[in-house]
């Protein structure tokens, strides 16, 4: 009995939206389905260059993750050049060699200038914390000044990088969300980045391999701050717009927690389940002891 191909009969925009949810490598493979699907991937609004996405899709293990990442990275430039529309979001997973040879800078410039990307996520999959000390002499995320000053860019996410300077964020007036996961960064650099992004609304900093002298966030626009698994002597927050503050498994002296946020409405302090390695995590009771003044304003 003949059956109707309902999916292929859908409008191109609908099919492109479906393809956008696939890892980039699988989106391109849809060209093999039929002539009807041949160029649809070129109009996807999202591109995800993460080989782990393929593993999640099929439930298979990748024998050599580094080899698989290298294979995907080699095709990124050709895929971007073949793609036909602006991108809402793009995610790229790469190896440290892509930082050294300039690929990361090249991708960012093309995505911001040609693809008008709105949300960009980058992950260096073989970054090691011990590289941080040497990063000042060559390793790490070394990007030109103002590279993120794109009119369309609203969200940035970095995972496993050494961020040595705030200069790439100069004139970054449209960025609203910044997420730093497992990034080596100094107190001064983090503070300068927040200052440069004068319309930033959401900031997440999680699991920095470097010890911050202090987490200092001074802003008139930041509404949500999430800090997780950071080691610091103290936390200083001063922002008129802050409405939500989340502290999770932080290591700092509770008496050095200073919060100036008259519009704070949600304050959450949590910690991981107690283990032999969690003795140094600041206890929630200690945090609350030094934050009783917030009860009046909330």
XYZ file of C-alpha atoms in Angstrom:
298
model
C 0.000 0.000 0.000
C 1.364 3.383 -0.993
C 2.006 5.820 1.851
C 2.180 9.602 1.765
C 5.435 11.299 2.715
C 3.915 13.922 4.970
C 7.276 15.304 6.102
C 8.557 16.038 2.593
C 5.308 17.803 1.807
C 5.889 20.354 4.543
C 6.880 23.919 3.682
C 10.598 24.597 3.239
C 10.715 26.855 6.297
C 9.239 24.091 8.463
C 11.714 21.520 7.162
C 14.615 23.917 7.677
C 13.471 24.383 11.271
C 13.427 20.601 11.787
C 16.913 20.282 10.310
C 18.146 23.084 12.572
C 17.699 20.788 15.581
C 20.172 18.242 14.175
C 23.957 18.295 14.600
C 25.456 20.027 11.535
C 26.930 16.790 10.161
C 23.529 15.081 10.289
C 21.766 18.122 8.842
C 24.013 17.943 5.775
C 23.365 14.211 5.415
C 19.664 14.907 4.874
C 20.624 15.852 1.304
C 20.769 12.096 0.611
C 17.109 11.578 1.442
C 15.732 12.937 -1.841
C 16.009 15.818 -4.296
C 13.411 17.622 -2.213
C 15.883 17.748 0.710
C 19.001 18.566 -1.300
C 19.632 22.177 -0.266
C 17.387 22.535 2.765
C 20.236 22.356 5.305
C 21.692 25.530 3.759
C 18.754 27.457 5.219
C 18.931 26.077 8.761
C 18.859 28.799 11.404
C 21.083 26.846 13.833
C 24.390 25.057 13.189
C 25.872 22.746 15.826
C 29.427 21.556 15.098
C 29.629 19.154 18.016
C 30.371 15.493 17.237
C 28.944 14.555 20.634
C 25.574 15.544 19.246
C 25.809 12.647 16.817
C 26.562 10.279 19.690
C 23.526 11.551 21.598
C 21.388 11.156 18.497
C 22.262 7.491 17.951
C 23.348 6.448 21.436
C 26.776 5.393 20.140
C 30.179 6.002 21.704
C 32.833 7.803 19.697
C 36.003 5.680 19.632
C 38.391 8.638 19.391
C 36.717 11.967 20.353
C 39.750 14.037 19.301
C 39.807 12.461 15.848
C 36.070 13.006 15.465
C 36.369 16.658 16.527
C 39.237 17.194 14.083
C 37.164 15.718 11.274
C 34.256 18.061 12.011
C 36.541 21.113 12.406
C 38.105 20.563 8.983
C 34.700 21.010 7.364
C 33.487 24.058 9.312
C 34.743 26.631 6.815
C 33.213 24.868 3.802
C 29.908 24.391 5.604
C 29.700 28.064 6.601
C 30.549 29.225 3.070
C 27.870 26.926 1.620
C 25.229 28.041 4.104
C 22.766 30.583 2.640
C 21.079 32.470 5.473
C 21.843 34.338 8.674
C 22.162 32.266 11.823
C 20.245 32.548 15.051
C 22.788 30.356 16.826
C 26.003 28.448 16.225
C 27.936 26.074 18.466
C 31.499 24.952 17.724
C 33.540 22.337 19.590
C 37.232 22.282 18.678
C 40.707 21.396 19.935
C 43.418 23.702 21.318
C 45.180 23.723 17.956
C 42.308 25.812 16.539
C 43.229 28.597 18.983
C 46.892 28.436 17.991
C 46.375 28.438 14.214
C 43.828 31.257 14.175
C 40.769 29.203 13.210
C 38.736 30.385 16.204
C 39.320 34.032 15.325
C 38.434 33.368 11.690
C 35.182 31.587 12.606
C 34.119 34.361 14.968
C 34.775 37.083 12.399
C 32.832 35.255 9.697
C 29.912 34.354 11.953
C 29.536 37.893 13.303
C 30.112 39.812 10.066
C 28.632 37.517 7.400
C 26.140 35.281 9.206
C 24.939 37.927 11.693
C 24.864 35.280 14.420
C 22.801 36.092 17.527
C 23.958 33.323 19.876
C 27.477 31.882 19.766
C 28.855 29.022 21.878
C 32.496 27.902 21.704
C 34.118 24.994 23.515
C 37.776 23.942 23.543
C 37.537 20.239 24.307
C 41.157 19.515 25.243
C 41.869 22.587 27.379
C 43.826 21.705 30.517
C 43.936 23.876 33.679
C 47.724 23.618 33.845
C 47.891 25.592 30.591
C 46.649 28.680 32.400
C 50.034 29.618 33.849
C 51.615 29.349 30.406
C 48.703 30.956 28.570
C 50.097 34.431 29.179
C 52.992 33.574 26.887
C 50.959 32.230 23.991
C 48.234 29.753 24.865
C 44.628 30.650 25.479
C 41.973 32.750 23.786
C 43.931 35.542 22.087
C 41.494 37.603 20.029
C 41.637 41.114 18.535
C 40.042 44.072 20.259
C 36.321 44.548 19.684
C 35.794 41.276 17.842
C 32.457 40.783 19.637
C 31.140 44.278 18.889
C 28.619 42.877 16.418
C 25.202 44.531 16.283
C 23.361 41.197 16.206
C 25.345 39.237 18.817
C 23.268 38.887 21.993
C 24.611 35.754 23.694
C 28.132 34.363 24.167
C 29.142 31.103 25.818
C 32.732 29.958 26.385
C 33.793 26.597 27.792
C 37.400 25.650 28.629
C 39.394 28.758 27.700
C 41.984 31.032 29.228
C 40.621 34.569 28.870
C 43.507 36.949 29.419
C 42.071 40.287 28.372
C 38.821 42.200 28.122
C 39.827 43.822 24.804
C 37.795 41.403 22.610
C 34.710 42.706 24.447
C 35.389 46.401 23.824
C 32.384 48.269 22.357
C 30.253 45.186 22.968
C 27.048 47.190 23.376
C 24.482 44.597 22.313
C 25.564 41.538 24.296
C 22.915 40.560 26.848
C 24.054 37.097 28.005
C 27.576 35.920 28.877
C 28.350 32.415 30.148
C 31.865 31.353 31.191
C 32.257 27.667 32.016
C 35.604 26.287 33.228
C 37.402 29.406 32.002
C 40.640 30.642 33.551
C 40.131 34.348 34.192
C 41.389 36.963 36.634
C 39.355 39.237 38.885
C 40.418 42.311 36.916
C 39.594 40.794 33.537
C 36.134 39.636 34.602
C 35.333 43.043 36.076
C 36.552 44.823 32.928
C 34.490 42.540 30.646
C 31.304 43.275 32.596
C 32.105 46.980 32.409
C 32.655 46.827 28.635
C 29.340 45.054 28.030
C 27.166 47.975 29.052
C 23.874 46.227 28.188
C 24.691 42.878 29.794
C 21.706 41.354 31.630
C 22.656 37.739 32.429
C 26.056 36.570 33.696
C 27.096 33.004 34.547
C 30.578 32.081 35.777
C 31.147 28.430 36.672
C 34.156 26.354 37.724
C 37.121 28.554 36.927
C 40.434 26.635 37.226
C 42.087 29.866 38.413
C 41.592 31.260 41.901
C 39.870 34.637 41.789
C 41.074 37.183 44.343
C 37.545 38.489 44.390
C 34.437 38.183 42.259
C 33.648 41.839 41.537
C 30.581 42.720 39.486
C 29.698 46.387 39.119
C 26.931 47.076 36.634
C 23.780 49.098 36.128
C 22.176 46.552 33.787
C 22.914 43.000 35.015
C 19.683 41.341 36.173
C 20.786 37.751 36.801
C 24.076 36.467 38.236
C 24.943 32.776 38.595
C 28.211 31.817 40.306
C 29.130 28.164 40.710
C 32.139 26.232 42.036
C 34.457 29.239 42.212
C 37.325 29.744 44.677
C 37.602 33.330 45.863
C 38.464 35.427 48.902
C 35.162 37.235 48.608
C 32.286 38.437 46.440
C 31.362 42.061 45.806
C 28.193 42.798 43.833
C 26.888 46.273 43.135
C 24.128 46.541 40.559
C 20.866 48.439 40.623
C 19.139 46.021 38.262
C 20.090 42.712 39.912
C 16.941 40.692 40.564
C 18.263 37.123 40.769
C 21.460 35.890 42.467
C 22.420 32.208 42.530
C 25.441 30.911 44.469
C 26.173 27.197 44.102
C 29.020 25.319 45.818
C 31.160 28.425 46.230
C 34.429 28.513 48.193
C 34.891 31.925 49.821
C 34.792 33.623 53.220
C 31.137 34.377 53.908
C 32.048 37.507 55.854
C 33.489 38.888 52.599
C 30.164 38.685 50.775
C 28.988 42.217 49.994
C 25.773 42.780 48.044
C 24.402 46.172 47.009
C 21.267 45.272 45.040
C 18.139 47.181 46.069
C 16.004 45.332 43.507
C 17.101 41.816 44.448
C 14.082 39.531 44.628
C 15.513 36.006 44.375
C 18.609 34.898 46.329
C 19.521 31.217 46.142
C 22.470 29.586 47.926
C 22.999 25.854 47.396
C 25.829 23.332 47.595
C 26.609 19.925 46.220
C 25.901 16.847 48.359
C 28.500 16.542 51.123
C 31.507 14.448 50.110
C 35.083 14.114 51.307
C 36.056 16.872 48.836
C 33.369 19.351 49.867
C 34.736 20.417 53.261
C 36.008 23.733 51.901
C 32.718 24.722 50.276
C 31.148 27.633 52.113
C 28.240 26.466 54.232
C 24.821 27.885 53.395
C 24.270 28.798 57.065
C 27.407 30.955 56.993
C 26.223 32.743 53.867
C 22.826 33.464 55.385
C 24.436 34.672 58.602
C 26.133 37.485 56.723
C 23.154 38.214 54.455
C 20.408 38.805 56.977
C 20.205 42.437 55.824
C 18.784 41.189 52.518
C 15.671 39.901 54.248
C 14.523 43.455 54.767
C 14.822 44.485 51.123
C 13.469 41.289 49.529
